[in-house]
mmCIF file of C-alpha atoms in Angstrom:
data_model
loop_
_atom_site.group_PDB
_atom_site.id
_atom_site.type_symbol
_atom_site.label_atom_id
_atom_site.label_comp_id
_atom_site.label_asym_id
_atom_site.label_seq_id
_atom_site.Cartn_x
_atom_site.Cartn_y
_atom_site.Cartn_z
ATOM 1 C CA MET F 1 0.000 0.000 0.000
ATOM 2 C CA ILE F 2 2.749 2.450 0.915
ATOM 3 C CA GLU F 3 4.081 2.130 -2.644
ATOM 4 C CA TYR F 4 0.888 3.737 -3.932
ATOM 5 C CA CYS F 5 0.935 6.448 -1.252
ATOM 6 C CA VAL F 6 4.423 7.392 -2.452
ATOM 7 C CA LEU F 7 3.206 7.572 -6.044
ATOM 8 C CA ALA F 8 0.222 9.699 -4.923
ATOM 9 C CA LEU F 9 2.510 12.113 -3.058
ATOM 10 C CA LEU F 10 4.477 12.605 -6.266
ATOM 11 C CA ARG F 11 1.401 13.261 -8.404
ATOM 12 C CA ASP F 12 1.750 17.045 -8.261
ATOM 13 C CA GLY F 13 5.475 17.244 -8.817
ATOM 14 C CA GLU F 14 8.879 16.107 -7.713
ATOM 15 C CA ARG F 15 9.871 15.841 -4.055
ATOM 16 C CA TYR F 16 13.038 15.569 -2.048
ATOM 17 C CA GLY F 17 13.596 12.097 -0.509
ATOM 18 C CA PHE F 18 13.753 13.349 3.080
ATOM 19 C CA ASP F 19 10.594 15.409 2.632
ATOM 20 C CA LEU F 20 8.772 12.392 1.160
ATOM 21 C CA VAL F 21 9.829 10.130 4.042
ATOM 22 C CA ARG F 22 8.873 12.707 6.715
ATOM 23 C CA THR F 23 5.463 13.313 5.151
ATOM 24 C CA LEU F 24 4.720 9.564 5.161
ATOM 25 C CA SER F 25 5.986 8.960 8.679
ATOM 26 C CA GLU F 26 3.974 11.826 10.132
ATOM 27 C CA VAL F 27 0.703 10.004 9.372
ATOM 28 C CA PRO F 28 0.077 7.845 12.469
ATOM 29 C CA GLY F 29 0.081 4.086 12.003
ATOM 30 C CA MET F 30 1.480 4.184 8.491
ATOM 31 C CA VAL F 31 5.220 3.689 8.869
ATOM 32 C CA THR F 32 7.078 1.993 11.706
ATOM 33 C CA SER F 33 10.604 2.764 10.541
ATOM 34 C CA GLU F 34 11.523 5.776 8.399
ATOM 35 C CA GLY F 35 14.719 4.081 7.267
ATOM 36 C CA THR F 36 12.975 1.218 5.454
ATOM 37 C CA LEU F 37 11.257 3.752 3.166
ATOM 38 C CA TYR F 38 14.534 4.408 1.340
ATOM 39 C CA PRO F 39 14.878 0.814 0.075
ATOM 40 C CA LEU F 40 11.240 1.088 -0.995
ATOM 41 C CA LEU F 41 11.996 4.272 -2.982
ATOM 42 C CA SER F 42 14.941 2.478 -4.569
ATOM 43 C CA ARG F 43 12.677 -0.430 -5.589
ATOM 44 C CA LEU F 44 10.188 1.977 -7.155
ATOM 45 C CA ARG F 45 13.029 3.578 -9.079
ATOM 46 C CA ARG F 46 14.275 0.206 -10.318
ATOM 47 C CA ALA F 47 10.736 -0.761 -11.327
ATOM 48 C CA GLY F 48 10.679 2.371 -13.498
ATOM 49 C CA VAL F 49 7.687 4.054 -11.818
ATOM 50 C CA VAL F 50 9.740 6.902 -10.340
ATOM 51 C CA GLU F 51 12.963 8.505 -11.487
ATOM 52 C CA THR F 52 15.444 10.625 -9.592
ATOM 53 C CA SER F 53 17.565 13.661 -10.329
ATOM 54 C CA TRP F 54 20.044 15.688 -8.335
ATOM 55 C CA ARG F 55 19.350 19.328 -7.496
ATOM 56 C CA GLU F 56 21.551 21.878 -5.797
ATOM 57 C CA SER F 57 20.368 22.727 -2.298
ATOM 58 C CA PRO F 58 20.540 26.185 -0.698
ATOM 59 C CA SER F 59 22.436 24.617 2.216
ATOM 60 C CA GLY F 60 24.670 21.553 2.159
ATOM 61 C CA PRO F 61 25.213 18.864 -0.497
ATOM 62 C CA PRO F 62 22.978 18.352 -3.572
ATOM 63 C CA ARG F 63 19.654 16.591 -2.975
ATOM 64 C CA ARG F 64 18.117 13.615 -4.739
ATOM 65 C CA TYR F 65 14.606 14.422 -5.976
ATOM 66 C CA TYR F 66 12.005 11.808 -6.923
ATOM 67 C CA ARG F 67 9.337 12.216 -9.580
ATOM 68 C CA LEU F 68 6.723 10.045 -11.302
ATOM 69 C CA THR F 69 7.466 8.565 -14.708
ATOM 70 C CA SER F 70 4.679 8.175 -17.251
ATOM 71 C CA SER F 71 4.535 4.488 -16.361
ATOM 72 C CA GLY F 72 4.272 5.426 -12.664
ATOM 73 C CA ARG F 73 1.377 7.748 -13.456
ATOM 74 C CA ALA F 74 -0.414 4.934 -15.297
ATOM 75 C CA VAL F 75 0.166 2.523 -12.388
ATOM 76 C CA LEU F 76 -1.212 5.104 -9.940
ATOM 77 C CA GLU F 77 -4.300 5.791 -12.059
ATOM 78 C CA ALA F 78 -5.039 2.070 -12.414
ATOM 79 C CA PHE F 79 -4.683 1.647 -8.648
ATOM 80 C CA VAL F 80 -6.974 4.604 -7.860
ATOM 81 C CA GLY F 81 -9.711 3.041 -10.017
ATOM 82 C CA GLU F 82 -9.373 -0.364 -8.368
ATOM 83 C CA TRP F 83 -9.168 1.122 -4.898
ATOM 84 C CA GLU F 84 -12.320 3.212 -5.318
ATOM 85 C CA SER F 85 -14.416 0.307 -6.522
ATOM 86 C CA PHE F 86 -13.039 -1.937 -3.765
ATOM 87 C CA ARG F 87 -13.781 0.720 -1.139
ATOM 88 C CA ASP F 88 -17.323 1.236 -2.440
ATOM 89 C CA THR F 89 -17.987 -2.496 -2.319
ATOM 90 C CA VAL F 90 -16.760 -2.796 1.262
ATOM 91 C CA ASP F 91 -18.715 0.322 2.283
ATOM 92 C CA HIS F 92 -21.833 -1.131 0.725
ATOM 93 C CA PHE F 93 -21.648 -4.258 2.896
ATOM 94 C CA LEU F 94 -20.676 -2.343 6.026
ATOM 95 C CA LYS F 95 -23.735 -0.113 5.642
ATOM 96 C CA LEU F 96 -25.986 -3.122 5.071
ATOM 97 C CA GLU F 97 -24.779 -4.566 8.377
ATOM 98 C CA LYS F 98 -25.480 -1.308 10.184
ATOM 99 C CA ASN F 99 -28.996 -0.900 8.798
ATOM 100 C CA ALA F 100 -30.047 -4.495 9.453
ATOM 101 C CA MET N 1 31.573 9.652 2.623
ATOM 102 C CA ASN N 2 32.648 12.055 5.344
ATOM 103 C CA THR N 3 30.873 11.464 8.625
ATOM 104 C CA ALA N 4 33.061 13.839 10.653
ATOM 105 C CA ASP N 5 30.428 16.584 10.784
ATOM 106 C CA LEU N 6 27.585 14.256 11.829
ATOM 107 C CA HIS N 7 26.190 13.999 15.343
ATOM 108 C CA PRO N 8 28.305 11.367 17.185
ATOM 109 C CA LEU N 9 25.304 9.048 17.527
ATOM 110 C CA ALA N 10 24.528 9.513 13.825
ATOM 111 C CA ALA N 11 28.141 8.622 12.952
ATOM 112 C CA ASP N 12 27.824 5.440 15.066
ATOM 113 C CA TYR N 13 24.589 4.678 13.311
ATOM 114 C CA MET N 14 26.246 5.029 9.879
ATOM 115 C CA LYS N 15 28.986 2.654 11.005
ATOM 116 C CA ARG N 16 26.400 0.019 11.968
ATOM 117 C CA LEU N 17 24.521 0.526 8.711
ATOM 118 C CA LYS N 18 27.706 0.165 6.629
ATOM 119 C CA LYS N 19 28.421 -3.118 8.360
ATOM 120 C CA ALA N 20 24.862 -4.384 7.891
ATOM 121 C CA ALA N 21 24.827 -3.339 4.220
ATOM 122 C CA ARG N 22 28.176 -4.818 3.228
ATOM 123 C CA HIS N 23 26.606 -7.708 1.300
ATOM 124 C CA LEU N 24 24.436 -5.490 -0.912
ATOM 125 C CA PRO N 25 25.377 -4.918 -4.553
ATOM 126 C CA ARG N 26 27.610 -1.858 -4.719
ATOM 127 C CA SER N 27 25.227 0.543 -6.461
ATOM 128 C CA ARG N 28 22.389 -0.364 -4.111
ATOM 129 C CA ARG N 29 24.600 0.009 -1.044
ATOM 130 C CA ASP N 30 25.938 3.431 -2.095
ATOM 131 C CA GLU N 31 22.418 4.661 -2.792
ATOM 132 C CA LEU N 32 21.154 3.476 0.607
ATOM 133 C CA LEU N 33 24.091 4.861 2.606
ATOM 134 C CA GLY N 34 23.829 8.204 0.791
ATOM 135 C CA GLU N 35 20.099 8.548 1.432
ATOM 136 C CA ILE N 36 20.306 7.595 5.116
ATOM 137 C CA GLU N 37 23.252 9.912 5.702
ATOM 138 C CA THR N 38 21.316 12.788 4.105
ATOM 139 C CA HIS N 39 18.334 11.902 6.286
ATOM 140 C CA LEU N 40 20.512 12.042 9.416
ATOM 141 C CA ARG N 41 21.978 15.398 8.384
ATOM 142 C CA GLU N 42 18.511 16.832 7.816
ATOM 143 C CA SER N 43 16.904 15.478 10.978
ATOM 144 C CA LEU N 44 19.770 15.862 13.443
ATOM 145 C CA PRO N 45 22.060 18.896 13.906
ATOM 146 C CA PRO N 46 25.600 17.850 14.990
ATOM 147 C CA ASP N 47 25.164 19.552 18.395
ATOM 148 C CA ALA N 48 21.662 18.243 19.205
ATOM 149 C CA PRO N 49 21.088 17.034 22.792
ATOM 150 C CA GLU N 50 21.383 13.280 23.276
ATOM 151 C CA ALA N 51 17.669 12.727 23.945
ATOM 152 C CA GLU N 52 16.745 14.386 20.658
ATOM 153 C CA ALA N 53 19.386 12.354 18.817
ATOM 154 C CA ARG N 54 18.075 9.093 20.277
ATOM 155 C CA LYS N 55 14.567 10.002 19.212
ATOM 156 C CA ALA N 56 15.586 10.791 15.607
ATOM 157 C CA ILE N 57 17.576 7.555 15.378
ATOM 158 C CA GLY N 58 14.722 5.591 16.909
ATOM 159 C CA ARG N 59 12.373 6.846 14.196
ATOM 160 C CA LEU N 60 14.829 5.721 11.550
ATOM 161 C CA GLY N 61 14.784 2.093 12.802
ATOM 162 C CA GLU N 62 17.420 -0.617 13.193
ATOM 163 C CA PRO N 63 20.225 -0.531 10.569
ATOM 164 C CA GLU N 64 20.008 -4.320 10.173
ATOM 165 C CA GLN N 65 16.309 -4.095 9.347
ATOM 166 C CA ILE N 66 16.924 -1.361 6.759
ATOM 167 C CA ALA N 67 19.723 -3.347 5.127
ATOM 168 C CA ALA N 68 17.523 -6.462 5.033
ATOM 169 C CA GLU N 69 14.766 -4.449 3.370
ATOM 170 C CA ALA N 70 17.274 -3.193 0.776
ATOM 171 C CA ALA N 71 18.419 -6.761 0.077
ATOM 172 C CA SER N 72 14.974 -7.921 -1.014
ATOM 173 C CA PRO N 73 14.132 -8.934 -3.599
ATOM 174 C CA ALA N 74 17.647 -10.123 -4.401
ATOM 175 C CA GLU N 75 18.913 -9.024 -7.767
ATOM 176 C CA VAL N 76 19.589 -11.941 -10.093
ATOM 177 C CA ARG N 77 22.188 -11.467 -12.803
ATOM 178 C CA VAL N 78 23.037 -14.057 -15.413
ATOM 179 C CA GLY N 79 26.610 -13.280 -16.368
ATOM 180 C CA THR N 80 29.939 -14.898 -17.168
ATOM 181 C CA ASN N 81 29.937 -16.877 -13.921
ATOM 182 C CA GLU N 82 26.612 -18.523 -14.701
ATOM 183 C CA TRP N 83 27.630 -19.428 -18.254
ATOM 184 C CA LEU N 84 30.981 -20.720 -17.044
ATOM 185 C CA ALA N 85 29.201 -22.751 -14.352
ATOM 186 C CA VAL N 86 26.934 -24.600 -16.765
ATOM 187 C CA VAL N 87 29.592 -25.152 -19.437
ATOM 188 C CA LEU N 88 32.031 -26.552 -16.877
ATOM 189 C CA LEU N 89 29.318 -28.704 -15.301
ATOM 190 C CA ALA N 90 28.399 -30.124 -18.664
ATOM 191 C CA PHE N 91 31.819 -30.611 -20.205
ATOM 192 C CA GLY N 92 34.380 -29.730 -17.501
ATOM 193 C CA GLY N 93 34.365 -33.290 -16.195
ATOM 194 C CA ALA N 94 35.221 -34.690 -19.620
ATOM 195 C CA LEU N 95 37.627 -31.949 -20.729
ATOM 196 C CA MET N 96 39.682 -31.352 -17.602
ATOM 197 C CA PRO N 97 38.742 -33.650 -14.736
ATOM 198 C CA PRO N 98 38.480 -33.126 -11.861
ATOM 199 C CA VAL N 99 39.288 -29.395 -11.736
ATOM 200 C CA GLY N 100 36.796 -28.315 -14.395
ATOM 201 C CA LEU N 101 33.884 -30.067 -12.735
ATOM 202 C CA ALA N 102 34.890 -28.814 -9.268
ATOM 203 C CA ILE N 103 35.000 -25.181 -10.443
ATOM 204 C CA GLY N 104 31.661 -25.658 -12.214
ATOM 205 C CA LEU N 105 30.063 -26.986 -9.040
ATOM 206 C CA CYS N 106 31.445 -24.119 -6.929
ATOM 207 C CA LEU N 107 30.089 -21.534 -9.377
ATOM 208 C CA LEU N 108 26.716 -23.293 -9.556
ATOM 209 C CA TRP N 109 26.210 -23.362 -5.791
ATOM 210 C CA LYS N 110 27.564 -19.831 -5.290
ATOM 211 C CA SER N 111 25.154 -18.232 -7.761
ATOM 212 C CA ASN N 112 21.729 -16.903 -6.727
ATOM 213 C CA ALA N 113 20.299 -17.541 -10.189
ATOM 214 C CA TRP N 114 19.126 -21.065 -9.309
ATOM 215 C CA THR N 115 16.997 -22.662 -6.600
ATOM 216 C CA VAL N 116 18.409 -25.469 -4.470
ATOM 217 C CA ARG N 117 16.316 -27.960 -6.450
ATOM 218 C CA GLU N 118 17.834 -26.777 -9.744
ATOM 219 C CA LYS N 119 21.314 -26.885 -8.235
ATOM 220 C CA VAL N 120 20.764 -30.476 -7.122
ATOM 221 C CA ILE N 121 19.595 -31.399 -10.628
ATOM 222 C CA GLY N 122 22.636 -29.646 -12.093
ATOM 223 C CA THR N 123 24.898 -31.523 -9.689
ATOM 224 C CA VAL N 124 23.614 -35.076 -9.962
ATOM 225 C CA VAL N 125 22.113 -35.589 -13.417
ATOM 226 C CA ILE N 126 25.327 -35.357 -15.436
ATOM 227 C CA PRO N 127 27.385 -37.783 -13.262
ATOM 228 C CA ILE N 128 24.474 -40.226 -13.289
ATOM 229 C CA GLY N 129 24.289 -40.004 -17.092
ATOM 230 C CA GLU N 130 28.031 -40.485 -17.387
ATOM 231 C CA THR N 131 27.986 -43.447 -15.010
ATOM 232 C CA LEU N 132 25.179 -45.072 -16.994
ATOM 233 C CA ALA N 133 27.167 -44.455 -20.171
ATOM 234 C CA MET N 134 30.162 -46.201 -18.573
ATOM 235 C CA VAL N 135 27.974 -49.138 -17.537
ATOM 236 C CA VAL N 136 26.716 -49.439 -21.097
ATOM 237 C CA LEU N 137 30.290 -49.227 -22.370
ATOM 238 C CA PHE N 138 31.336 -52.205 -20.289
ATOM 239 C CA LEU N 139 28.194 -54.304 -20.095
ATOM 240 C CA GLY N 140 26.212 -53.132 -23.074
ATOM 241 C CA PRO N 141 27.957 -55.164 -25.774
ATOM 242 C CA LEU N 142 27.525 -58.305 -23.662
ATOM 243 C CA THR N 143 23.798 -57.952 -23.189
ATOM 244 C CA MET N 144 22.625 -56.115 -26.274
ATOM 245 C CA HIS N 145 22.663 -58.142 -29.432
ATOM 246 C CA LEU N 146 20.881 -55.509 -31.472
ATOM 247 C CA LEU N 147 23.865 -53.183 -31.679
ATOM 248 C CA SER N 148 27.429 -53.835 -32.630
ATOM 249 C CA LYS N 149 30.059 -52.991 -30.047
ATOM 250 C CA HIS N 150 31.033 -49.819 -31.902
ATOM 251 C CA GLU N 151 27.465 -48.620 -32.188
ATOM 252 C CA ALA N 152 26.862 -49.174 -28.472
ATOM 253 C CA VAL N 153 29.999 -47.240 -27.565
ATOM 254 C CA ALA N 154 29.107 -44.363 -29.863
ATOM 255 C CA LEU N 155 25.528 -44.196 -28.592
ATOM 256 C CA ALA N 156 26.584 -44.304 -24.944
ATOM 257 C CA ILE N 157 29.087 -41.492 -25.430
ATOM 258 C CA LEU N 158 26.658 -39.424 -27.458
ATOM 259 C CA VAL N 159 23.856 -39.675 -24.907
ATOM 260 C CA GLY N 160 25.850 -39.655 -21.667
ATOM 261 C CA TYR N 161 28.532 -37.138 -22.548
ATOM 262 C CA VAL N 162 26.930 -34.858 -25.132
ATOM 263 C CA LEU N 163 23.131 -34.912 -25.295
ATOM 264 C CA LEU N 164 22.357 -35.119 -21.595
ATOM 265 C CA PRO N 165 24.847 -32.369 -20.643
ATOM 266 C CA LEU N 166 23.408 -30.166 -23.412
ATOM 267 C CA VAL N 167 19.900 -30.688 -22.051
ATOM 268 C CA ILE N 168 21.131 -29.645 -18.599
ATOM 269 C CA VAL N 169 22.822 -26.519 -20.022
ATOM 270 C CA VAL N 170 19.610 -25.467 -21.759
ATOM 271 C CA TYR N 171 17.482 -26.263 -18.683
ATOM 272 C CA LEU N 172 19.683 -24.310 -16.242
ATOM 273 C CA MET N 173 20.134 -21.291 -18.515
ATOM 274 C CA LYS N 174 16.418 -21.092 -19.253
ATOM 275 C CA ARG N 175 15.620 -21.139 -15.538
ATOM 276 C CA ALA N 176 18.273 -18.549 -14.694
ATOM 277 C CA ARG N 177 17.294 -16.152 -17.480
ATOM 278 C CA GLY N 178 13.624 -16.378 -16.552
ATOM 279 C CA ARG N 179 14.563 -15.249 -13.071
ATOM 280 C CA GLN N 180 16.856 -12.419 -14.125
ATOM 281 C CA THR N 181 16.077 -8.974 -12.663
ATOM 282 C CA PRO N 182 15.311 -6.379 -15.341
ATOM 283 C CA GLY N 183 18.144 -3.867 -15.673
ATOM 284 C CA ASP N 184 18.143 -0.583 -13.744
ATOM 285 C CA ARG N 185 17.674 1.580 -16.788
ATOM 286 C CA ASP N 186 15.049 -0.502 -18.575
ATOM 287 C CA SER N 187 11.757 1.272 -18.220
ATOM 288 C CA LEU N 188 8.895 -1.166 -18.035
ATOM 289 C CA PRO N 189 5.537 -0.829 -19.715
ATOM 290 C CA SER N 190 2.989 0.137 -17.075
ATOM 291 C CA SER N 191 1.347 -3.288 -16.802
ATOM 292 C CA GLN N 192 4.712 -4.926 -16.153
ATOM 293 C CA ALA N 193 5.671 -2.185 -13.723
ATOM 294 C CA ALA N 194 2.441 -2.847 -11.847
ATOM 295 C CA ASN N 195 3.290 -6.524 -11.584
ATOM 296 C CA HIS N 196 6.691 -5.531 -10.347
ATOM 297 C CA LEU N 197 5.156 -3.501 -7.540
ATOM 298 C CA GLU N 198 2.900 -6.319 -6.487
ATOM 299 C CA LEU N 199 5.813 -8.724 -6.477
ATOM 300 C CA GLY N 200 8.011 -6.391 -4.452
ATOM 301 C CA LYS N 201 7.725 -6.764 -0.712
ATOM 302 C CA ALA N 202 4.655 -4.812 0.345
ATOM 303 C CA SER N 203 4.889 -3.231 3.758
#
């Protein structure tokens, strides 16, 4: 699941690795160890759904930025469709239970 | 990598991570160490109080766990070593016994391109075939009246020393290549990339 959250965070533009990891870890219950997110980012890069580039930083060494590739965008869109229909189905049954 | 300007606890942490990550392929290890070091620089000023440092490092998690996460799924490469392994297994025993076969076996068992089952097949099938060929060479002409002695010898050598080893070469290389990790720079079509995500360890 976290893979798709990463892709969703990159939908509106590229992000710095540290910023991406902090954003994910600040949501309670989502991430137990910030460090294991970096291998996950590396896997996404090797799968071709994100790509990275180096940018100069105002302070300190250059930073590695992550952004969606066109294939990553397609994977995200396919997931959003599946997720919404899955969620609606589950909601439908949960509401039935409540009303019964 | 210069860790002199890191917080002392962060420098210790990098030392542990380097040790835990030493078995990773080089490019993957450098990427991981670089990203974690940047993370430590961003989250922890060199003069931060110890309690704050412990908290930042606690959020990062155990170095061993991070390295294990980076090791999966293992990258499978079919290169010179794999080709050499199968060629030596198939023909090393006949061409330069026993060194050729021994090197072939070492390379076979060292590689991560095959499962244990495939390695066992690669190890035992050829010697069994060769032994059967030897049995036929010695006993065959006595029991088989259909073939002349020369025909039996030729057939035994052909099957035991050429055909069977070739079958094993094809079998092992097919298995290994099917398992090969797509290259870093290959971009996958989206459907394949999606499969790749599902196959990767979900957390």
